[in-house]
Amino acid sequence: MAGMRTARRILAGGVALAAAGWALRDVPAELGVRPLNSGPDRAARIRRSRQFANGAFVNPMAEPTAMLTTPPVGLLGELAKDREQR
């Protein structure tokens, strides 16, 4: 009885391991493929990208936004009136 239980657990573990391996079989290839080696259409599209330079993608730095030192007068007036009933 205990031997059958152990055999079933080993079999269930093997099936689970095989299913996980089958599900993850293409993940390393997809993550490790070089973009320029993935086909002529994709390589041409990558080379045309404005963010692709010197063989790598470069994300532009965000431009700093100007902070207001004082709020606009009209905005303060609208806040003071509070015409809307909520």
CSV table of C-alpha atoms in Angstrom, one decimal:
chain,number,residue,atom,x,y,z
A,1,MET,CA,0.0,0.0,0.0
A,2,ALA,CA,2.8,2.5,0.9
A,3,GLY,CA,4.8,1.4,-2.1
A,4,MET,CA,1.8,2.3,-4.4
A,5,ARG,CA,1.4,5.7,-2.8
A,6,THR,CA,5.1,6.4,-3.3
A,7,ALA,CA,4.9,5.3,-6.9
A,8,ARG,CA,1.9,7.5,-7.6
A,9,ARG,CA,3.6,10.5,-6.0
A,10,ILE,CA,6.7,9.9,-8.1
A,11,LEU,CA,4.6,9.5,-11.3
A,12,ALA,CA,2.6,12.7,-10.5
A,13,GLY,CA,5.8,14.6,-9.9
A,14,GLY,CA,7.2,13.4,-13.2
A,15,VAL,CA,4.1,14.3,-15.0
A,16,ALA,CA,4.1,17.8,-13.4
A,17,LEU,CA,7.8,18.3,-14.3
A,18,ALA,CA,7.2,17.2,-17.9
A,19,ALA,CA,4.2,19.5,-18.2
A,20,ALA,CA,6.3,22.4,-16.9
A,21,GLY,CA,9.1,21.6,-19.2
A,22,TRP,CA,6.7,21.4,-22.2
A,23,ALA,CA,5.1,24.8,-21.3
A,24,LEU,CA,8.5,26.5,-20.9
A,25,ARG,CA,10.3,24.9,-23.8
A,26,ASP,CA,10.5,28.0,-26.0
A,27,VAL,CA,11.1,30.6,-23.3
A,28,PRO,CA,14.9,30.6,-23.4
A,29,ALA,CA,14.9,30.9,-27.2
A,30,GLU,CA,12.4,33.8,-27.1
A,31,LEU,CA,14.3,35.7,-24.4
A,32,GLY,CA,17.7,35.1,-25.9
A,33,VAL,CA,17.2,35.8,-29.5
A,34,ARG,CA,19.1,38.8,-30.9
A,35,PRO,CA,16.7,41.3,-32.5
A,36,LEU,CA,18.7,41.8,-35.6
A,37,ASN,CA,19.0,38.0,-36.2
A,38,SER,CA,15.2,37.4,-35.9
A,39,GLY,CA,14.3,38.1,-39.5
A,40,PRO,CA,14.8,40.6,-42.3
A,41,ASP,CA,11.5,42.4,-41.8
A,42,ARG,CA,12.0,42.9,-38.1
A,43,ALA,CA,15.7,43.9,-38.5
A,44,ALA,CA,14.7,46.6,-41.1
A,45,ARG,CA,12.0,47.9,-38.8
A,46,ILE,CA,14.5,48.0,-35.9
A,47,ARG,CA,17.1,49.9,-37.9
A,48,ARG,CA,14.5,52.5,-39.0
A,49,SER,CA,13.6,53.2,-35.3
A,50,ARG,CA,14.6,56.6,-34.0
A,51,GLN,CA,15.5,55.1,-30.7
A,52,PHE,CA,17.9,52.5,-32.2
A,53,ALA,CA,21.5,53.8,-32.4
A,54,ASN,CA,24.9,52.1,-32.3
A,55,GLY,CA,23.4,48.6,-32.2
A,56,ALA,CA,21.2,49.2,-29.1
A,57,PHE,CA,17.9,50.9,-28.2
A,58,VAL,CA,18.4,54.2,-26.4
A,59,ASN,CA,15.5,55.7,-24.4
A,60,PRO,CA,15.5,59.5,-24.5
A,61,MET,CA,15.7,61.3,-21.2
A,62,ALA,CA,12.5,62.9,-20.0
A,63,GLU,CA,12.5,66.7,-20.3
A,64,PRO,CA,12.2,68.5,-17.0
A,65,THR,CA,8.9,70.2,-16.5
A,66,ALA,CA,8.6,73.8,-15.3
A,67,MET,CA,7.1,74.0,-11.8
A,68,LEU,CA,4.8,76.9,-11.0
A,69,THR,CA,6.0,79.0,-8.1
A,70,THR,CA,2.6,80.6,-7.6
A,71,PRO,CA,-0.8,79.3,-8.7
A,72,PRO,CA,-2.6,81.3,-11.4
A,73,VAL,CA,-4.9,83.9,-9.9
A,74,GLY,CA,-7.9,82.6,-11.9
A,75,LEU,CA,-7.5,79.2,-10.3
A,76,LEU,CA,-7.5,80.6,-6.8
A,77,GLY,CA,-10.7,82.5,-7.6
A,78,GLU,CA,-12.4,79.4,-8.9
A,79,LEU,CA,-11.5,77.4,-5.8
A,80,ALA,CA,-12.8,80.2,-3.6
A,81,LYS,CA,-16.2,80.5,-5.3
A,82,ASP,CA,-17.1,76.8,-5.0
A,83,ARG,CA,-20.2,77.0,-7.1
A,84,GLU,CA,-20.6,73.3,-7.7
A,85,GLN,CA,-22.7,71.3,-5.3
A,86,ARG,CA,-21.3,67.8,-4.8
